[in-house]
Amino acid sequence: MLRTFLSYFDKFNFALKTNFLIFIISNGMLSIVILSLISTFSIKYDFDKLYEQRTKPLIKLENIKDTYTVNIQDTLYDIENRQITYTQATEVINLALQLIETNWKEYKRSNFTIKQPTIYLGNIIKKFLVTQQQFYKNETLHKSISENIDKKMININAKLHNLEIANHNNNLSEEFSKLHLEINAINIYITSLINYDLTLALNEKRDTERVFDVIIAVSMISIVLIFLFSIILSVLLINHFKRLHNILEIKVEAKTKELVELNNSLEKRVVQEVKNNRKKDIIMFQQARLASLGEMLNNIAHQWRQPLGSITMIVQSFQTKMLLGKLTDEFINEKVNDALFLAENMSNTLDDFKNFFSPDKTKKIFNIKECIEHSFELSKYALEKESIKYNIRVKKDILINSYYNELSHVFLNLINNSKDALCSNVNKNARIIKVIVKQYKDDVIINFIDNGGGIPKDIAPKIFEPYYTTKYKSAGTGIGLYMSKQIIEKHMYGSIYQKNIIHKIDKENNYPCSLFIIKIPILKKEIENAE
């Protein structure tokens, strides 16, 4: 959505873009002004609501005052004038005392609730209008009046309780006169408290209105200044963009002229460069063919070296058996089958390397254990000659959909490297190669271990580089591990890496070992579809 808008916006000319910028800035400032006014008047509304809450408790005080005058004092007058009996008056007086107590508690509670925001507001206002001393003086006066009212209420309740005793002693007139004085006194205190709260509410309203007027004035001035500053800044930016636009137009015209002049001679130069590139392509193609042919021959020689050695050993075994007079038909059949097996593998090697760089190779489903055993079978004569034992551990049969012969070549390379390391570093009685195969999620993990002492740290980072070898040129070409890495990573989309470990490879002694870890995807879906 944003890209579409930007591409559409780029089609506007410069004047439309500048007008659009001014429109955005002016409307943005107008929105700020409206929001500021809304916020300010919402504060004013809160102030007015606070004033309303401040005056509501005064109704409770008026009710208390009226209850004392009408319900209690007038009832006492009726008793004095013998218009009602004392027993009838008791119910009215008790009900009045309950009403007074309820209203007084509600007044205190509401006054405390209002007091919290008004104190906070007062702390803001008094910084401008009220001194600290005057603020605490008002609080002390309110507290004093409230305490006097509490005392008077206690005295009146006590005297009303004493009326029953005075009634038995026929001494009501004296108690009535005392009660009238107390009720008049408490009415005076209540009136004072009403006047105090009303005065305080009016003062707060007047002060908040003054603060509100100051805020409005400051806000409007600030908005006007910001608006003017934005307009001036917009004008300056637009003028700067105009100058920059004109400069760029001049530069574009100059560059356009240069391009036109260059295009006039470009066609001839392109034709000449195409001819030169064709010559280079032909030379590079010939060199690539020669390089590929050389690499393929090196690979074939590397793969043939081991089975040729095994065939040589088979031929020598015929001669040895014949000299000893032990040449039998069973021996001949066994060795002929082995030689044919090795020859067939050499023939397959030619086919494999012929298609090694071809993208049209065909995958097939095979058992990973069979592939490993096949590779060791190809190397068994060389391993037997050097007294090298091997152990293959596979917990369960694992099928993969991949390239059988290419993976076999990888194992042959690893076996050959392990053989060379074991012959150089380990005596004949302790030479072991161990292969552990396991499945983890959708991958097969192959651990290839030998106790040849591991690979030196300065050499380990280079072992997968092409043509890097620590052997004599007659013994190695340095492409075995490089080729293995290419097969695993590029053809099978797996990974291969090496590390040195300490491992109890024969279940008795710990040896410094070299560990090659190969990870290959199983591709279950492809196996299921092929089945």
XYZ file of C-alpha atoms in Angstrom:
531
model
C 0.000 0.000 0.000
C 2.815 2.410 0.947
C 4.805 1.564 -2.180
C 1.747 2.181 -4.357
C 1.196 5.583 -2.728
C 4.878 6.556 -3.126
C 4.937 5.521 -6.788
C 1.765 7.514 -7.385
C 3.171 10.491 -5.436
C 6.354 10.518 -7.567
C 4.219 11.244 -10.638
C 3.238 14.688 -9.223
C 5.144 17.724 -10.421
C 7.126 19.864 -7.990
C 4.368 22.472 -7.483
C 1.795 19.849 -6.517
C 4.252 18.277 -4.063
C 4.922 21.631 -2.348
C 1.199 22.419 -2.111
C 0.610 18.971 -0.673
C 3.309 19.635 1.944
C 1.691 22.936 2.957
C -1.707 21.247 3.145
C -0.339 18.509 5.441
C 1.406 21.013 7.763
C -1.584 23.379 8.010
C -4.055 20.584 8.682
C -1.682 19.083 11.223
C -1.469 22.383 13.080
C -5.257 22.813 12.908
C -5.649 19.348 14.451
C -3.224 20.318 17.225
C -5.240 23.496 17.942
C -8.522 21.584 18.101
C -7.067 18.913 20.368
C -5.534 21.576 22.642
C -8.858 23.357 22.989
C -10.665 20.098 23.690
C -8.112 19.217 26.368
C -8.334 22.663 27.954
C -12.131 22.686 28.118
C -12.133 19.162 29.495
C -9.987 20.504 32.338
C -12.493 23.323 32.806
C -15.281 20.748 32.944
C -13.393 18.868 35.645
C -13.029 22.090 37.624
C -16.775 22.777 37.412
C -17.575 19.217 38.398
C -15.263 19.581 41.383
C -17.110 22.727 42.459
C -20.422 20.872 42.192
C -19.066 18.030 44.343
C -17.765 20.591 46.829
C -21.189 22.194 47.341
C -23.227 18.967 47.559
C -22.107 18.146 51.160
C -23.585 21.493 52.267
C -27.042 19.948 51.799
C -26.157 17.403 54.487
C -25.278 20.226 56.874
C -28.564 22.004 56.101
C -30.455 18.772 56.788
C -28.666 18.410 60.143
C -29.484 22.003 61.045
C -33.158 21.596 60.054
C -33.402 18.305 61.984
C -32.121 19.930 65.149
C -34.510 22.884 64.727
C -37.667 21.146 63.494
C -37.516 17.581 64.776
C -35.821 18.138 68.119
C -36.239 21.747 69.236
C -39.859 22.064 68.099
C -40.636 18.693 69.710
C -39.210 20.002 72.988
C -41.473 23.053 72.696
C -44.469 20.752 72.154
C -43.562 18.832 75.330
C -43.282 22.098 77.262
C -46.682 23.219 76.018
C -48.044 19.752 76.875
C -49.254 19.240 73.334
C -47.622 15.776 73.280
C -46.417 13.428 75.984
C -42.782 12.612 76.694
C -43.256 9.057 75.467
C -44.583 10.268 72.099
C -41.696 12.734 71.794
C -39.054 10.058 72.481
C -39.698 8.238 69.192
C -39.435 11.482 67.195
C -36.233 12.522 68.975
C -34.550 9.125 68.513
C -35.388 9.110 64.825
C -34.023 12.647 64.503
C -30.767 11.671 66.225
C -30.348 8.780 63.810
C -30.871 11.079 60.832
C -28.392 13.584 62.265
C -25.768 10.901 62.829
C -26.196 9.497 59.305
C -25.988 12.921 57.627
C -22.965 13.919 59.707
C -21.054 10.731 58.769
C -21.909 11.187 55.091
C -20.745 14.783 55.250
C -17.417 13.805 56.753
C -16.918 10.996 54.231
C -17.795 13.158 51.226
C -15.721 16.009 52.560
C -12.697 13.708 52.934
C -13.180 12.324 49.403
C -13.359 15.799 47.894
C -10.517 17.006 50.025
C -7.930 14.809 48.259
C -8.294 16.278 44.736
C -8.909 19.762 46.124
C -5.708 19.590 48.134
C -3.840 18.479 45.004
C -5.519 21.234 43.004
C -4.935 23.664 45.818
C -1.219 22.859 45.768
C -1.144 23.876 42.104
C -3.249 26.992 42.549
C -1.687 28.236 45.741
C 1.703 28.454 44.005
C 0.186 31.340 42.079
C -2.558 32.694 44.386
C -2.490 31.348 47.965
C 0.264 31.378 50.594
C 1.240 28.257 52.501
C 0.335 29.863 55.816
C -3.160 30.836 54.666
C -3.781 27.314 53.300
C -2.989 25.613 56.614
C -4.927 28.294 58.519
C -8.099 27.405 56.578
C -7.556 23.709 57.251
C -7.128 24.378 60.990
C -10.340 26.447 61.115
C -12.357 23.700 59.407
C -10.982 21.084 61.783
C -11.777 23.261 64.830
C -15.415 23.856 63.768
C -15.907 20.132 63.097
C -14.510 19.228 66.505
C -16.851 21.736 68.239
C -19.824 20.265 66.375
C -18.815 16.756 67.527
C -18.629 17.972 71.141
C -21.999 19.706 70.916
C -23.597 16.580 69.446
C -22.261 14.525 72.346
C -23.611 17.081 74.873
C -27.037 17.200 73.199
C -27.247 13.392 73.077
C -26.327 13.232 76.770
C -28.879 15.883 77.750
C -31.595 14.167 75.704
C -30.778 10.985 77.594
C -31.073 12.865 80.880
C -34.628 14.000 80.004
C -35.982 10.659 81.164
C -34.459 11.212 84.621
C -35.685 14.797 84.703
C -39.145 13.630 83.682
C -39.346 11.375 86.760
C -38.145 14.257 88.951
C -40.535 16.758 87.328
C -37.529 18.956 86.471
C -37.981 19.184 82.670
C -38.071 22.977 82.374
C -34.425 23.375 83.468
C -33.230 20.648 81.050
C -35.292 22.145 78.207
C -33.602 25.512 78.610
C -30.136 23.877 78.504
C -31.049 21.866 75.406
C -32.345 24.970 73.633
C -29.050 26.693 74.298
C -27.018 23.706 73.017
C -29.162 23.344 69.888
C -28.854 27.057 69.138
C -25.106 26.810 69.654
C -24.693 23.775 67.370
C -26.826 25.492 64.711
C -24.442 28.435 64.889
C -21.450 26.086 64.402
C -23.189 24.330 61.534
C -23.982 27.661 59.924
C -20.336 28.661 60.324
C -19.232 25.371 58.731
C -21.662 25.897 55.839
C -20.367 29.424 55.330
C -16.763 28.164 55.542
C -17.285 25.403 52.954
C -19.272 27.684 50.683
C -16.632 30.403 50.904
C -13.877 27.874 50.252
C -15.736 26.450 47.247
C -16.332 29.924 45.813
C -12.688 30.863 46.347
C -11.544 27.651 44.679
C -13.884 28.240 41.747
C -12.674 31.790 41.361
C -9.019 30.722 41.616
C -9.425 27.849 39.161
C -11.140 30.151 36.700
C -8.217 32.525 36.947
C -5.784 29.663 36.370
C -7.950 28.418 33.497
C -7.863 31.873 31.892
C -4.079 31.949 32.207
C -3.806 28.446 30.662
C -6.098 29.426 27.793
C -4.076 32.561 27.106
C -0.736 30.758 27.236
C -2.060 27.910 25.078
C -3.432 30.213 22.425
C -0.213 32.240 22.308
C 1.865 29.052 22.069
C -0.341 27.646 19.315
C -0.134 30.846 17.313
C 3.655 30.986 17.691
C 4.069 27.338 16.705
C 1.717 27.799 13.758
C 3.653 30.845 12.535
C 6.965 29.054 13.033
C 5.678 26.057 11.030
C 4.517 28.268 8.196
C 7.857 30.099 8.080
C 9.765 26.816 8.209
C 7.588 25.369 5.436
C 8.211 28.391 3.233
C 11.962 28.197 3.832
C 12.021 24.478 3.050
C 9.967 24.915 -0.104
C 12.266 27.700 -1.332
C 15.287 25.520 -0.577
C 13.730 22.614 -2.479
C 12.974 24.882 -5.407
C 16.598 26.024 -5.596
C 17.793 22.440 -5.282
C 15.305 21.351 -7.955
C 16.573 23.987 -10.375
C 20.207 22.989 -9.746
C 19.382 19.330 -10.338
C 17.545 20.154 -13.549
C 20.637 21.961 -14.848
C 22.861 19.008 -13.939
C 20.420 16.533 -15.520
C 20.416 18.512 -18.764
C 24.214 18.506 -18.837
C 24.378 14.768 -18.176
C 21.705 14.143 -20.815
C 23.819 15.892 -23.414
C 26.806 13.760 -22.439
C 24.707 10.587 -22.699
C 23.433 11.581 -26.146
C 26.993 12.105 -27.348
C 28.037 8.805 -25.785
C 25.137 6.914 -27.388
C 26.151 8.135 -30.808
C 29.405 6.149 -30.598
C 28.112 3.389 -28.298
C 26.737 1.095 -31.025
C 30.107 0.707 -32.696
C 31.798 0.070 -29.357
C 29.170 -2.527 -28.417
C 29.697 -4.453 -31.680
C 33.441 -4.482 -31.118
C 33.093 -5.580 -27.473
C 30.690 -8.376 -28.465
C 33.292 -9.724 -30.899
C 35.988 -9.587 -28.229
C 33.729 -11.276 -25.672
C 32.903 -14.077 -28.093
C 36.605 -14.753 -28.561
C 37.083 -14.782 -24.769
C 34.084 -17.093 -24.327
C 35.497 -19.593 -26.835
C 38.886 -19.588 -25.077
C 37.281 -19.920 -21.629
C 35.037 -22.739 -22.836
C 38.022 -24.658 -24.149
C 39.916 -24.072 -20.900
C 36.887 -25.183 -18.857
C 36.596 -28.376 -20.880
C 40.277 -29.125 -20.365
C 39.992 -28.341 -16.618
C 36.918 -30.542 -16.246
C 38.628 -33.343 -18.161
C 41.723 -33.064 -15.968
C 39.655 -33.031 -12.785
C 37.638 -36.043 -13.940
C 40.806 -37.955 -14.785
C 42.238 -37.112 -11.364
C 39.036 -38.283 -9.687
C 38.996 -41.538 -11.663
C 42.659 -42.128 -10.859
C 41.965 -41.432 -7.181
C 39.051 -43.885 -7.090
C 40.802 -46.547 -9.172
C 43.974 -46.553 -7.109
C 42.446 -48.512 -4.248
C 40.613 -51.275 -6.243
C 43.675 -51.618 -8.539
C 45.770 -52.261 -5.460
C 43.251 -54.879 -4.359
C 43.321 -56.569 -7.814
C 47.137 -56.569 -7.679
C 46.962 -58.311 -4.314
C 44.540 -60.922 -5.778
C 46.926 -61.622 -8.699
C 49.870 -61.930 -6.288
C 47.836 -64.331 -4.142
C 47.463 -66.660 -7.175
C 51.227 -66.693 -7.628
C 51.849 -67.275 -3.922
C 49.352 -70.142 -3.700
C 50.749 -71.727 -6.857
C 54.330 -71.641 -5.537
C 53.170 -73.211 -2.289
C 51.130 -75.799 -4.112
C 47.939 -74.697 -2.377
C 46.032 -73.329 -5.385
C 42.508 -74.814 -5.228
C 39.346 -74.416 -7.258
C 37.538 -72.803 -4.307
C 40.320 -70.272 -3.864
C 40.355 -69.495 -7.589
C 36.549 -69.019 -7.687
C 36.592 -66.793 -4.600
C 39.390 -64.571 -5.882
C 37.931 -64.397 -9.406
C 34.579 -63.270 -7.954
C 36.366 -60.649 -5.856
C 38.320 -59.413 -8.893
C 35.149 -59.246 -10.995
C 33.415 -57.350 -8.211
C 36.267 -54.812 -8.099
C 36.320 -54.534 -11.916
C 32.566 -53.932 -11.969
C 33.005 -51.213 -9.362
C 35.748 -49.604 -11.488
C 33.408 -49.665 -14.458
C 30.659 -48.070 -12.365
C 33.172 -45.448 -11.295
C 33.611 -44.418 -14.930
C 29.848 -44.023 -15.320
C 29.567 -42.142 -12.014
C 32.282 -39.645 -12.866
C 30.977 -39.233 -16.383
C 27.711 -37.944 -14.839
C 29.306 -36.332 -11.774
C 28.838 -32.764 -13.041
C 25.559 -33.506 -14.835
C 22.284 -32.243 -13.284
C 20.325 -35.211 -14.726
C 21.493 -37.796 -12.185
C 18.779 -40.127 -10.924
C 18.157 -40.732 -7.234
C 17.236 -44.122 -5.854
C 16.089 -45.527 -2.533
C 18.696 -47.613 -0.718
C 19.676 -48.846 2.743
C 22.418 -46.711 4.282
C 23.951 -49.743 6.043
C 24.297 -51.650 2.746
C 26.059 -48.670 1.160
C 28.584 -48.495 4.032
C 29.188 -52.266 3.972
C 29.655 -52.106 0.176
C 32.353 -49.437 0.605
C 34.219 -51.493 3.209
C 33.904 -54.566 0.977
C 35.700 -52.662 -1.803
C 38.500 -51.823 0.630
C 38.745 -55.119 2.528
C 42.028 -56.297 0.909
C 43.805 -53.036 1.702
C 42.401 -53.063 5.249
C 43.340 -56.726 5.815
C 46.866 -56.072 4.560
C 47.329 -53.318 7.155
C 45.546 -55.274 9.964
C 42.808 -52.652 10.258
C 39.588 -53.754 11.908
C 36.275 -52.030 11.343
C 32.975 -51.986 13.223
C 29.644 -50.813 11.752
C 26.857 -50.068 14.243
C 23.357 -49.359 12.897
C 20.436 -49.628 15.349
C 17.794 -50.000 12.655
C 17.574 -50.094 8.881
C 17.396 -46.545 7.514
C 16.298 -45.862 3.944
C 17.285 -42.679 2.118
C 16.457 -41.382 -1.348
C 19.789 -40.220 -2.763
C 22.807 -41.176 -4.932
C 24.187 -44.579 -3.932
C 27.488 -44.581 -5.837
C 28.371 -41.004 -4.939
C 27.820 -41.704 -1.242
C 29.916 -44.875 -1.602
C 32.736 -42.728 -3.034
C 32.531 -40.515 0.050
C 32.940 -43.524 2.349
C 35.819 -44.843 0.217
C 37.612 -41.508 0.597
C 37.130 -41.544 4.363
C 38.276 -45.192 4.601
C 41.382 -44.433 2.541
C 42.275 -41.384 4.681
C 41.733 -43.370 7.902
C 43.931 -46.195 6.548
C 46.786 -43.776 5.857
C 46.484 -42.168 9.313
C 46.336 -45.541 11.111
C 49.334 -46.936 9.222
C 51.392 -43.864 10.110
C 50.463 -43.437 13.797
C 49.116 -46.709 15.294
C 50.646 -50.167 15.675
C 49.010 -53.079 13.847
C 47.295 -54.536 16.907
C 45.192 -51.434 17.689
C 44.055 -50.059 14.297
C 40.264 -49.614 14.326
C 37.663 -47.815 12.193
C 34.215 -47.419 13.732
C 31.019 -46.232 11.996
C 27.896 -45.335 14.017
C 24.653 -44.597 12.163
C 21.526 -43.182 13.822
C 18.414 -41.259 12.841
C 17.568 -37.886 14.361
C 14.192 -36.454 13.291
C 14.280 -36.304 9.463
C 18.069 -36.700 9.103
C 20.481 -39.625 9.172
C 23.643 -38.949 11.195
C 26.793 -40.922 10.296
C 29.749 -40.778 12.712
C 32.967 -42.032 11.057
C 35.693 -42.552 13.689
C 39.298 -43.805 13.569
C 41.929 -43.905 16.299
C 44.683 -42.503 14.077
C 45.445 -39.648 16.480
C 43.216 -36.971 14.949
C 44.108 -34.108 12.620
C 46.516 -31.350 13.790
C 44.787 -28.060 14.606
C 46.777 -26.081 12.025
C 45.760 -28.517 9.262
C 42.086 -29.167 10.222
C 40.645 -25.940 8.679
C 42.202 -26.776 5.290
C 41.304 -30.458 4.824
C 38.277 -29.741 2.625
C 40.166 -27.362 0.299
C 40.889 -28.672 -3.228
C 44.390 -30.029 -3.900
C 45.459 -29.664 -0.279
C 47.288 -32.768 0.938
C 49.944 -33.723 3.474
C 50.836 -36.898 1.555
C 53.428 -37.375 -1.168
C 52.157 -36.560 -4.675
C 52.399 -40.237 -5.606
C 50.172 -41.185 -2.652
C 47.462 -38.527 -2.827
C 46.047 -35.705 -4.948
C 44.280 -33.653 -2.238
C 40.856 -33.818 -3.885
C 39.264 -36.702 -1.938
C 37.758 -34.709 0.933
C 37.006 -31.753 -1.357
C 35.046 -34.054 -3.671
C 33.312 -35.657 -0.663
C 32.199 -32.249 0.608
C 30.852 -31.326 -2.839
C 28.859 -34.580 -3.022
C 27.365 -34.254 0.494
C 26.534 -30.537 0.411
C 25.680 -29.744 -3.224
C 24.256 -33.074 -4.431
C 22.655 -34.413 -1.252
C 21.936 -31.073 0.530
C 23.588 -32.334 3.712
C 26.678 -31.360 5.707
C 30.051 -32.837 6.644
C 32.603 -31.614 9.173
C 35.471 -32.991 11.270
C 36.591 -32.688 14.875
C 39.113 -34.380 17.156
C 37.804 -36.358 20.131
C 38.964 -38.707 22.883
C 37.009 -41.955 22.453
C 37.026 -45.491 23.883
C 36.885 -47.030 20.433
C 37.681 -50.629 21.515
C 35.686 -50.523 24.798
C 38.959 -50.792 26.740
C 41.280 -47.849 26.135
C 40.749 -44.174 25.323
C 42.396 -43.000 22.091
C 42.783 -39.629 20.396
C 40.450 -40.033 17.432
C 39.315 -38.205 14.329
C 35.532 -37.931 13.939
C 33.813 -37.091 10.643
C 30.110 -36.281 11.086
C 27.886 -36.582 8.004
C 24.287 -35.369 8.122
C 21.958 -36.240 5.203
C 18.199 -35.505 4.864
C 16.102 -38.686 4.642
C 13.325 -37.104 2.506
C 10.513 -39.351 3.763
C 7.909 -37.916 1.398
C 10.011 -38.739 -1.660
C 10.570 -42.283 -0.345
C 6.816 -42.766 0.210
C 6.011 -41.447 -3.290
C 8.645 -43.699 -4.879
C 7.296 -46.743 -3.042
